Structures are given as C-alpha cells and as structure tokens.
PDB file of C-alpha atoms in Angstrom:
ATOM      1  CA  GLY A   1      35.287   2.579  -3.794  1.00 51.00           C
ATOM      2  CA  SER A   2      33.719  -0.608  -5.088  1.00 57.00           C
ATOM      3  CA  PRO A   3      30.942  -0.293  -7.685  1.00 62.00           C
ATOM      4  CA  ALA A   4      27.383  -0.320  -6.384  1.00 68.00           C
ATOM      5  CA  THR A   5      25.459  -3.600  -6.352  1.00 83.00           C
ATOM      6  CA  GLN A   6      22.004  -2.625  -7.487  1.00 81.00           C
ATOM      7  CA  LYS A   7      18.863  -3.713  -9.274  1.00 86.00           C
ATOM      8  CA  THR A   8      16.461  -1.431 -11.132  1.00 88.00           C
ATOM      9  CA  VAL A   9      12.785  -2.270 -11.577  1.00 87.00           C
ATOM     10  CA  SER A  10      11.163  -0.582 -14.584  1.00 88.00           C
ATOM     11  CA  TYR A  11       7.665   0.896 -14.844  1.00 86.00           C
ATOM     12  CA  GLU A  12       6.442  -2.078 -16.902  1.00 88.00           C
ATOM     13  CA  GLU A  13       7.707  -4.533 -14.259  1.00 87.00           C
ATOM     14  CA  ILE A  14       6.109  -2.500 -11.470  1.00 86.00           C
ATOM     15  CA  GLN A  15       2.709  -2.547 -13.185  1.00 85.00           C
ATOM     16  CA  ALA A  16       2.973  -6.296 -13.870  1.00 84.00           C
ATOM     17  CA  ALA A  17       3.927  -7.150 -10.280  1.00 82.00           C
ATOM     18  CA  PRO A  18       1.455  -9.293  -8.296  1.00 77.00           C
ATOM     19  CA  THR A  19       1.428  -6.739  -5.452  1.00 78.00           C
ATOM     20  CA  ARG A  20       0.423  -3.082  -5.285  1.00 78.00           C
ATOM     21  CA  ASP A  21       2.802  -2.275  -2.458  1.00 80.00           C
ATOM     22  CA  VAL A  22       5.963  -0.483  -3.627  1.00 82.00           C
ATOM     23  CA  ALA A  23       8.030  -1.773  -0.691  1.00 82.00           C
ATOM     24  CA  SER A  24       6.956  -5.350  -1.492  1.00 84.00           C
ATOM     25  CA  ILE A  25       8.116  -4.892  -5.092  1.00 84.00           C
ATOM     26  CA  ALA A  26      11.493  -3.659  -3.845  1.00 84.00           C
ATOM     27  CA  SER A  27      11.748  -6.702  -1.558  1.00 84.00           C
ATOM     28  CA  GLN A  28      11.884  -9.001  -4.597  1.00 83.00           C
ATOM     29  CA  SER A  29      15.533  -7.993  -5.101  1.00 84.00           C
ATOM     30  CA  ALA A  30      18.260 -10.352  -3.871  1.00 83.00           C
ATOM     31  CA  GLY A  31      19.453  -9.535  -0.367  1.00 83.00           C
ATOM     32  CA  VAL A  32      16.251  -7.711   0.643  1.00 85.00           C
ATOM     33  CA  PHE A  33      13.943  -9.188   3.308  1.00 84.00           C
ATOM     34  CA  GLN A  34      10.372  -8.166   4.136  1.00 82.00           C
ATOM     35  CA  LYS A  35       8.628  -9.883   7.056  1.00 78.00           C
ATOM     36  CA  ASP A  36       5.098  -9.564   5.636  1.00 72.00           C
ATOM     37  CA  ASP A  37       3.643  -8.272   2.382  1.00 68.00           C
ATOM     38  CA  GLY A  38       2.709  -4.639   2.921  1.00 65.00           C
ATOM     39  CA  SER A  39       5.161  -4.106   5.764  1.00 69.00           C
ATOM     40  CA  SER A  40       7.062  -0.816   5.449  1.00 69.00           C
ATOM     41  CA  ASN A  41      10.201  -2.258   7.092  1.00 79.00           C
ATOM     42  CA  LEU A  42      12.823  -3.762   4.775  1.00 84.00           C
ATOM     43  CA  ASN A  43      16.042  -5.441   5.881  1.00 82.00           C
ATOM     44  CA  ILE A  44      18.972  -5.409   3.449  1.00 85.00           C
ATOM     45  CA  ARG A  45      21.745  -7.997   3.709  1.00 82.00           C
ATOM     46  CA  GLY A  46      20.930  -8.815   7.337  1.00 80.00           C
ATOM     47  CA  SER A  47      20.963  -5.221   8.582  1.00 83.00           C
ATOM     48  CA  ARG A  48      18.298  -3.853  10.873  1.00 81.00           C
ATOM     49  CA  SER A  49      15.330  -2.198   9.203  1.00 78.00           C
ATOM     50  CA  ASP A  50      16.377   1.257  10.462  1.00 77.00           C
ATOM     51  CA  ALA A  51      19.635   0.861   8.491  1.00 80.00           C
ATOM     52  CA  THR A  52      17.674   0.969   5.210  1.00 82.00           C
ATOM     53  CA  SER A  53      17.384   4.458   3.717  1.00 84.00           C
ATOM     54  CA  TYR A  54      14.553   5.513   1.394  1.00 85.00           C
ATOM     55  CA  TYR A  55      14.728   8.172  -1.301  1.00 86.00           C
ATOM     56  CA  VAL A  56      11.921   9.532  -3.479  1.00 85.00           C
ATOM     57  CA  ASP A  57      13.012  11.649  -6.460  1.00 82.00           C
ATOM     58  CA  GLY A  58      16.386  12.188  -4.808  1.00 79.00           C
ATOM     59  CA  MET A  59      14.980  13.325  -1.455  1.00 80.00           C
ATOM     60  CA  LYS A  60      15.426  11.211   1.674  1.00 81.00           C
ATOM     61  CA  VAL A  61      12.149  10.198   3.329  1.00 78.00           C
ATOM     62  CA  ARG A  62      11.420   8.527   6.647  1.00 74.00           C
ATOM     63  CA  GLY A  63       8.901   5.887   7.610  1.00 64.00           C
ATOM     64  CA  GLY A  64       9.007   3.787   4.437  1.00 66.00           C
ATOM     65  CA  LEU A  65       7.389   4.212   1.047  1.00 71.00           C
ATOM     66  CA  GLY A  66       3.747   5.252   0.912  1.00 70.00           C
ATOM     67  CA  LEU A  67       3.402   5.573  -2.857  1.00 76.00           C
ATOM     68  CA  PRO A  68       0.662   4.471  -5.269  1.00 78.00           C
ATOM     69  CA  GLN A  69       1.775   1.813  -7.739  1.00 80.00           C
ATOM     70  CA  LYS A  70       0.691   3.816 -10.794  1.00 81.00           C
ATOM     71  CA  GLY A  71       2.653   6.842  -9.604  1.00 81.00           C
ATOM     72  CA  THR A  72       5.945   4.927  -9.502  1.00 86.00           C
ATOM     73  CA  GLU A  73       8.188   5.128 -12.559  1.00 86.00           C
ATOM     74  CA  GLN A  74      11.257   3.224 -11.353  1.00 89.00           C
ATOM     75  CA  ILE A  75      12.654   1.527  -8.249  1.00 88.00           C
ATOM     76  CA  THR A  76      16.382   1.123  -7.685  1.00 90.00           C
ATOM     77  CA  VAL A  77      17.562  -1.151  -4.869  1.00 88.00           C
ATOM     78  CA  ILE A  78      21.209  -0.730  -3.815  1.00 86.00           C
ATOM     79  CA  THR A  79      22.452  -3.569  -1.626  1.00 83.00           C
ATOM     80  CA  GLY A  80      26.213  -2.977  -1.672  1.00 79.00           C
ATOM     81  CA  GLY A  81      28.845  -0.368  -2.496  1.00 76.00           C
ATOM     82  CA  VAL A  82      26.483   2.486  -1.592  1.00 76.00           C
ATOM     83  CA  PRO A  83      27.510   5.637  -3.524  1.00 76.00           C
ATOM     84  CA  ALA A  84      28.736   8.617  -1.490  1.00 75.00           C
ATOM     85  CA  GLN A  85      25.762  10.728  -2.611  1.00 76.00           C
ATOM     86  CA  TYR A  86      23.551   8.729  -0.248  1.00 76.00           C
ATOM     87  CA  GLY A  87      25.573   9.501   2.868  1.00 69.00           C
ATOM     88  CA  ASP A  88      26.104   7.132   5.768  1.00 66.00           C
ATOM     89  CA  ALA A  89      23.610   4.346   5.005  1.00 67.00           C
ATOM     90  CA  THR A  90      24.796   1.164   6.738  1.00 72.00           C
ATOM     91  CA  GLY A  91      22.237  -1.240   5.249  1.00 79.00           C
ATOM     92  CA  GLY A  92      21.131  -0.325   1.773  1.00 85.00           C
ATOM     93  CA  ILE A  93      19.151   2.129  -0.331  1.00 86.00           C
ATOM     94  CA  ILE A  94      15.655   2.013  -1.818  1.00 86.00           C
ATOM     95  CA  SER A  95      15.437   4.830  -4.370  1.00 88.00           C
ATOM     96  CA  VAL A  96      12.154   5.559  -6.141  1.00 88.00           C
ATOM     97  CA  THR A  97      11.544   7.800  -9.134  1.00 86.00           C
ATOM     98  CA  THR A  98       7.939   8.903  -9.504  1.00 84.00           C
ATOM     99  CA  ARG A  99       6.223   9.430 -12.837  1.00 81.00           C
ATOM    100  CA  GLY A 100       6.378  12.840 -14.479  1.00 77.00           C
ATOM    101  CA  PRO A 101       3.847  14.826 -16.521  1.00 76.00           C
ATOM    102  CA  SER A 102       2.851  13.743 -20.036  1.00 76.00           C
ATOM    103  CA  LYS A 103       2.669  15.971 -23.121  1.00 77.00           C
ATOM    104  CA  GLN A 104      -1.045  15.339 -23.489  1.00 81.00           C
ATOM    105  CA  PHE A 105      -3.819  15.028 -20.944  1.00 85.00           C
ATOM    106  CA  SER A 106      -4.322  11.437 -19.854  1.00 81.00           C
ATOM    107  CA  GLY A 107      -5.738   9.551 -16.931  1.00 87.00           C
ATOM    108  CA  GLY A 108      -7.356   6.390 -15.703  1.00 87.00           C
ATOM    109  CA  VAL A 109      -9.641   4.989 -13.047  1.00 90.00           C
ATOM    110  CA  GLU A 110      -9.489   1.451 -11.677  1.00 87.00           C
ATOM    111  CA  PHE A 111     -11.593  -0.467  -9.170  1.00 91.00           C
ATOM    112  CA  VAL A 112     -10.856  -3.996  -7.965  1.00 89.00           C
ATOM    113  CA  THR A 113     -12.894  -6.056  -5.503  1.00 92.00           C
ATOM    114  CA  SER A 114     -13.070  -9.658  -4.333  1.00 89.00           C
ATOM    115  CA  GLU A 115     -16.404  -9.235  -2.533  1.00 86.00           C
ATOM    116  CA  LEU A 116     -18.251 -11.270  -5.182  1.00 85.00           C
ATOM    117  CA  PHE A 117     -15.878 -14.245  -5.034  1.00 84.00           C
ATOM    118  CA  ASP A 118     -14.613 -14.647  -1.472  1.00 84.00           C
ATOM    119  CA  GLU A 119     -15.201 -13.491   2.083  1.00 82.00           C
ATOM    120  CA  TYR A 120     -11.874 -11.757   2.643  1.00 84.00           C
ATOM    121  CA  GLY A 121     -13.030  -8.394   1.322  1.00 86.00           C
ATOM    122  CA  TYR A 122     -10.149  -7.021  -0.775  1.00 87.00           C
ATOM    123  CA  ASN A 123     -11.088  -3.662  -2.328  1.00 91.00           C
ATOM    124  CA  LEU A 124      -8.927  -1.169  -4.224  1.00 89.00           C
ATOM    125  CA  ALA A 125      -9.750   2.085  -6.013  1.00 91.00           C
ATOM    126  CA  SER A 126      -7.124   4.082  -7.908  1.00 89.00           C
ATOM    127  CA  LEU A 127      -6.982   7.257  -9.979  1.00 88.00           C
ATOM    128  CA  ASP A 128      -4.219   8.872 -12.028  1.00 88.00           C
ATOM    129  CA  LEU A 129      -4.197  12.147 -13.984  1.00 88.00           C
ATOM    130  CA  SER A 130      -1.404  13.744 -15.998  1.00 87.00           C
ATOM    131  CA  GLY A 131      -0.997  16.561 -18.478  1.00 86.00           C
ATOM    132  CA  PRO A 132       0.557  19.910 -19.381  1.00 86.00           C
ATOM    133  CA  ILE A 133      -0.106  23.141 -17.507  1.00 85.00           C
ATOM    134  CA  PHE A 134       1.651  25.399 -20.010  1.00 80.00           C
ATOM    135  CA  THR A 135       3.221  24.565 -23.385  1.00 77.00           C
ATOM    136  CA  LYS A 136       5.207  26.914 -25.607  1.00 73.00           C
ATOM    137  CA  LYS A 137       3.797  27.791 -29.021  1.00 71.00           C
ATOM    138  CA  ASP A 138       5.750  27.881 -32.272  1.00 65.00           C
ATOM    139  CA  SER A 139       5.711  30.683 -34.854  1.00 60.00           C
ATOM    140  CA  THR A 140       2.370  29.472 -36.215  1.00 62.00           C
ATOM    141  CA  GLY A 141       0.726  29.576 -32.798  1.00 58.00           C
ATOM    142  CA  GLN A 142       0.548  25.795 -32.433  1.00 61.00           C
ATOM    143  CA  LYS A 143       1.635  24.061 -29.242  1.00 61.00           C
ATOM    144  CA  SER A 144       4.620  21.786 -29.736  1.00 62.00           C
ATOM    145  CA  GLY A 145       7.337  19.964 -27.848  1.00 62.00           C
ATOM    146  CA  GLN A 146       7.695  19.202 -24.143  1.00 65.00           C
ATOM    147  CA  PRO A 147       5.445  21.320 -21.905  1.00 71.00           C
ATOM    148  CA  VAL A 148       7.149  24.067 -19.921  1.00 78.00           C
ATOM    149  CA  ALA A 149       5.053  23.057 -16.911  1.00 84.00           C
ATOM    150  CA  GLY A 150       3.072  19.908 -16.295  1.00 85.00           C
ATOM    151  CA  PHE A 151       1.496  17.897 -13.508  1.00 85.00           C
ATOM    152  CA  PHE A 152       0.983  14.300 -12.441  1.00 86.00           C
ATOM    153  CA  LEU A 153      -1.394  13.047  -9.741  1.00 88.00           C
ATOM    154  CA  SER A 154      -1.950   9.501  -8.521  1.00 87.00           C
ATOM    155  CA  ALA A 155      -4.150   8.258  -5.667  1.00 89.00           C
ATOM    156  CA  GLU A 156      -5.106   4.876  -4.206  1.00 87.00           C
ATOM    157  CA  TYR A 157      -7.484   3.714  -1.490  1.00 91.00           C
ATOM    158  CA  GLN A 158      -7.323   0.122  -0.252  1.00 89.00           C
ATOM    159  CA  TYR A 159      -9.605  -1.701   2.189  1.00 91.00           C
ATOM    160  CA  ASP A 160      -9.079  -5.281   3.382  1.00 89.00           C
ATOM    161  CA  LYS A 161     -11.558  -7.062   5.623  1.00 89.00           C
ATOM    162  CA  ASP A 162      -8.744  -9.532   6.433  1.00 88.00           C
ATOM    163  CA  PRO A 163      -5.303  -8.407   5.140  1.00 84.00           C
ATOM    164  CA  SER A 164      -3.603 -11.709   6.027  1.00 82.00           C
ATOM    165  CA  PRO A 165      -6.052 -14.645   5.723  1.00 81.00           C
ATOM    166  CA  SER A 166      -5.227 -17.808   7.625  1.00 81.00           C
ATOM    167  CA  ALA A 167      -5.573 -21.399   6.436  1.00 81.00           C
ATOM    168  CA  ALA A 168      -6.899 -22.338   9.891  1.00 83.00           C
ATOM    169  CA  PRO A 169     -10.633 -21.774  10.459  1.00 82.00           C
ATOM    170  CA  PHE A 170     -11.901 -19.133  12.877  1.00 88.00           C
ATOM    171  CA  TYR A 171     -15.024 -19.391  14.981  1.00 90.00           C
ATOM    172  CA  VAL A 172     -17.234 -16.618  16.323  1.00 89.00           C
ATOM    173  CA  VAL A 173     -20.333 -16.668  18.487  1.00 89.00           C
ATOM    174  CA  LYS A 174     -23.538 -16.754  16.447  1.00 90.00           C
ATOM    175  CA  GLU A 175     -25.277 -13.405  16.279  1.00 89.00           C
ATOM    176  CA  ASP A 176     -28.547 -14.614  17.870  1.00 89.00           C
ATOM    177  CA  VAL A 177     -26.627 -16.251  20.737  1.00 88.00           C
ATOM    178  CA  LEU A 178     -24.552 -13.104  21.227  1.00 87.00           C
ATOM    179  CA  GLU A 179     -27.640 -10.889  21.183  1.00 87.00           C
ATOM    180  CA  SER A 180     -29.234 -13.066  23.869  1.00 86.00           C
ATOM    181  CA  ALA A 181     -26.093 -12.722  25.980  1.00 85.00           C
ATOM    182  CA  ARG A 182     -26.181  -8.944  25.584  1.00 86.00           C
ATOM    183  CA  LYS A 183     -29.724  -8.803  26.925  1.00 86.00           C
ATOM    184  CA  ASN A 184     -29.132 -11.240  29.769  1.00 85.00           C
ATOM    185  CA  PRO A 185     -25.417 -11.994  30.343  1.00 86.00           C
ATOM    186  CA  LEU A 186     -26.014 -13.924  33.598  1.00 86.00           C
ATOM    187  CA  ILE A 187     -27.926 -17.109  34.312  1.00 82.00           C
ATOM    188  CA  LEU A 188     -28.765 -18.852  37.566  1.00 81.00           C
ATOM    189  CA  SER A 189     -26.043 -21.215  38.779  1.00 82.00           C
ATOM    190  CA  PRO A 190     -26.916 -24.959  38.555  1.00 78.00           C
ATOM    191  CA  THR A 191     -26.348 -25.132  42.290  1.00 80.00           C
ATOM    192  CA  GLY A 192     -29.104 -22.604  42.824  1.00 76.00           C
ATOM    193  CA  PHE A 193     -26.759 -20.182  44.538  1.00 81.00           C
ATOM    194  CA  GLY A 194     -25.693 -17.023  42.689  1.00 84.00           C
ATOM    195  CA  TYR A 195     -25.268 -16.404  38.985  1.00 84.00           C
ATOM    196  CA  ILE A 196     -22.701 -17.294  36.322  1.00 85.00           C
ATOM    197  CA  HIS A 197     -21.880 -15.892  32.893  1.00 85.00           C
ATOM    198  CA  ARG A 198     -24.005 -17.329  30.107  1.00 82.00           C
ATOM    199  CA  SER A 199     -20.819 -17.751  28.018  1.00 82.00           C
ATOM    200  CA  SER A 200     -19.687 -20.513  30.402  1.00 82.00           C
ATOM    201  CA  TYR A 201     -22.257 -22.782  28.738  1.00 81.00           C
ATOM    202  CA  TYR A 202     -21.401 -22.032  25.112  1.00 85.00           C
ATOM    203  CA  THR A 203     -20.856 -25.144  22.972  1.00 86.00           C
ATOM    204  CA  MET A 204     -19.811 -25.709  19.355  1.00 89.00           C
ATOM    205  CA  ASP A 205     -23.471 -25.260  18.443  1.00 90.00           C
ATOM    206  CA  SER A 206     -23.155 -21.695  19.735  1.00 90.00           C
ATOM    207  CA  LEU A 207     -20.367 -20.933  17.241  1.00 91.00           C
ATOM    208  CA  GLU A 208     -20.097 -20.519  13.482  1.00 91.00           C
ATOM    209  CA  LYS A 209     -17.046 -20.805  11.248  1.00 89.00           C
ATOM    210  CA  VAL A 210     -15.863 -17.711   9.376  1.00 86.00           C
ATOM    211  CA  LYS A 211     -13.061 -17.191   6.835  1.00 85.00           C
ATOM    212  CA  ALA A 212     -12.159 -13.560   7.518  1.00 86.00           C
ATOM    213  CA  ARG A 213     -10.848 -12.928  11.009  1.00 87.00           C
ATOM    214  CA  PRO A 214     -12.916 -10.409  12.997  1.00 86.00           C
ATOM    215  CA  ASN A 215     -11.546  -7.025  14.108  1.00 88.00           C
ATOM    216  CA  VAL A 216      -8.501  -7.025  11.785  1.00 88.00           C
ATOM    217  CA  ALA A 217      -9.823  -4.864   8.918  1.00 89.00           C
ATOM    218  CA  ALA A 218      -7.276  -2.432   7.497  1.00 87.00           C
ATOM    219  CA  ASN A 219      -7.508   0.519   5.126  1.00 88.00           C
ATOM    220  CA  ALA A 220      -4.880   2.751   3.562  1.00 85.00           C
ATOM    221  CA  ALA A 221      -4.912   5.854   1.386  1.00 88.00           C
ATOM    222  CA  ARG A 222      -1.899   6.850  -0.736  1.00 84.00           C
ATOM    223  CA  LEU A 223      -1.512  10.112  -2.662  1.00 86.00           C
ATOM    224  CA  ASN A 224       1.366  11.213  -4.868  1.00 81.00           C
ATOM    225  CA  GLY A 225       1.622  14.459  -6.834  1.00 83.00           C
ATOM    226  CA  LYS A 226       4.273  16.197  -8.892  1.00 82.00           C
ATOM    227  CA  ILE A 227       4.659  19.462 -10.830  1.00 84.00           C
ATOM    228  CA  ASP A 228       7.559  19.821 -13.258  1.00 81.00           C
ATOM    229  CA  ILE A 229       8.717  23.220 -14.538  1.00 80.00           C
ATOM    230  CA  ARG A 230      11.251  23.344 -17.386  1.00 74.00           C
ATOM    231  CA  PRO A 231      12.418  26.977 -17.876  1.00 68.00           C
ATOM    232  CA  ALA A 232      15.304  25.850 -20.128  1.00 64.00           C
ATOM    233  CA  LYS A 233      16.000  22.787 -22.260  1.00 62.00           C
ATOM    234  CA  ASN A 234      18.370  21.121 -19.795  1.00 61.00           C
ATOM    235  CA  VAL A 235      16.883  22.498 -16.568  1.00 57.00           C
ATOM    236  CA  THR A 236      13.927  20.917 -14.763  1.00 64.00           C
ATOM    237  CA  LEU A 237      12.471  22.073 -11.459  1.00 70.00           C
ATOM    238  CA  THR A 238      10.325  19.541  -9.616  1.00 69.00           C
ATOM    239  CA  MET A 239       7.863  20.055  -6.796  1.00 70.00           C
ATOM    240  CA  GLY A 240       6.126  17.018  -5.413  1.00 68.00           C
ATOM    241  CA  GLY A 241       5.163  14.978  -2.424  1.00 70.00           C
ATOM    242  CA  SER A 242       3.363  11.899  -1.214  1.00 70.00           C
ATOM    243  CA  ILE A 243       0.954  11.163   1.630  1.00 74.00           C
ATOM    244  CA  GLU A 244      -0.035   7.806   3.129  1.00 70.00           C
TER     245      GLU A 244
END
C-alpha cells in the first residue's frame, strides 16, 4: 500500500504549545479540523468525526483524548495511507504515547490563574510524579541502570468561568434589582386592574455589563498513570490508563 502520511509532535513541542488540550495540539496538523479549542471531536481530511480513531500506547480508546499535557510524550497524526495495524479506520488516526517512568524520582507542581488580571476566570492546577519502584543492584550492592519497575503519574484540574469569551458585551440584571424582584415579583398594573411582572419595567439602568457569560462555567479533571515492568532487557510490560 501507499506509505502513511503522518506528522509526529515531540514532547518539547507539546510542552511549548499554546494550549493544554492534547486534541487541540493534534489539530494543528495539516488536514485535521477541530470546531472549537477543547472539543474532543476531530475531523480528518473531511471525514466525519466518528471516522477518526484514537490510540493511547497502542490501545484503541473511544470518546477522544482525555490526557494531561505533561503526561503526553508524543502525538502521531496519520492522515493518509493508514497502516494495516490500525484496522478499518476510514478517516485518520491520532496515536498518543504517554510518558514512562524515570530512573530517578522526579515531579512537579504547577498552578496557573487569570483571576488577578481578567474576569474570565481561567484556573489550572497540575501535578506529575515519576520514579523507580524496583531497580537491580550490581555486585557492589549499588543500584544501576534502568529500573526493573517504575511508575509515572500525571493529573490536571481545570476550571473556566467562561471557556469561550465573546467580544460582544453581555448584560445581566443588577443584584439589588434582582433581589427586589425575588421578594416581590409582581407589581400593580398601570391600569389599576391586576398585576404584571416587575421585569416588564426593567430598563438599561436595571442592567450591568459583564465580561464572563453567566451559567457557562466548565471544569475538567484529567488523570493518567503508567507502570512499566522490564523483566528482560528487550521486554517491557506496561499497565496504564487515563480518566477524564
């Protein structure tokens, strides 16, 4: 068959990307379309989104990619000439390799917020831990070489007051006006017969302009873990999973 048309994004490029969403990083490849940043649906070369297949460490997954950025080692996007190993994909392939354990214990914590600078409320907290579980010892009793077993754990939590801010202003009823309406929602009709809703007489003075849209807040938690066991030099057993 024809050779695969693919692009591979390295770990350094993933960390330098302006987005934390793994699917959004994959969408930067030619021939890949994503409707909105953060959307889990990707269209490849005009195919429907359900024609795109996703693989994580060689295993097919459904529902998109819910992986933390720091837990992603490499992303390969195949847009043509799909190899037989991926089966009957009619659109394209998004294949992700997650990070493996390190020889020494390492980790990091990160917190990002825009609360001090704008009203859109972007907040992100991330954690990653990696290290050996068991390492062979040499004849002198010192640990050396690649660990026989090791682990890697990465987690992210993201909260957005308004995930997709608009350039157009939004108006909401002022809190004191709204509180008054809660206590007494009806007022006497000008005709003197019956009652009408107080909101019928709201004016621009009853409203205030806000930047973040109300009732659109979104939060997401992503967890990725992996345990590698290497019983022989050229044999590696991997157990892992991800949760979004």
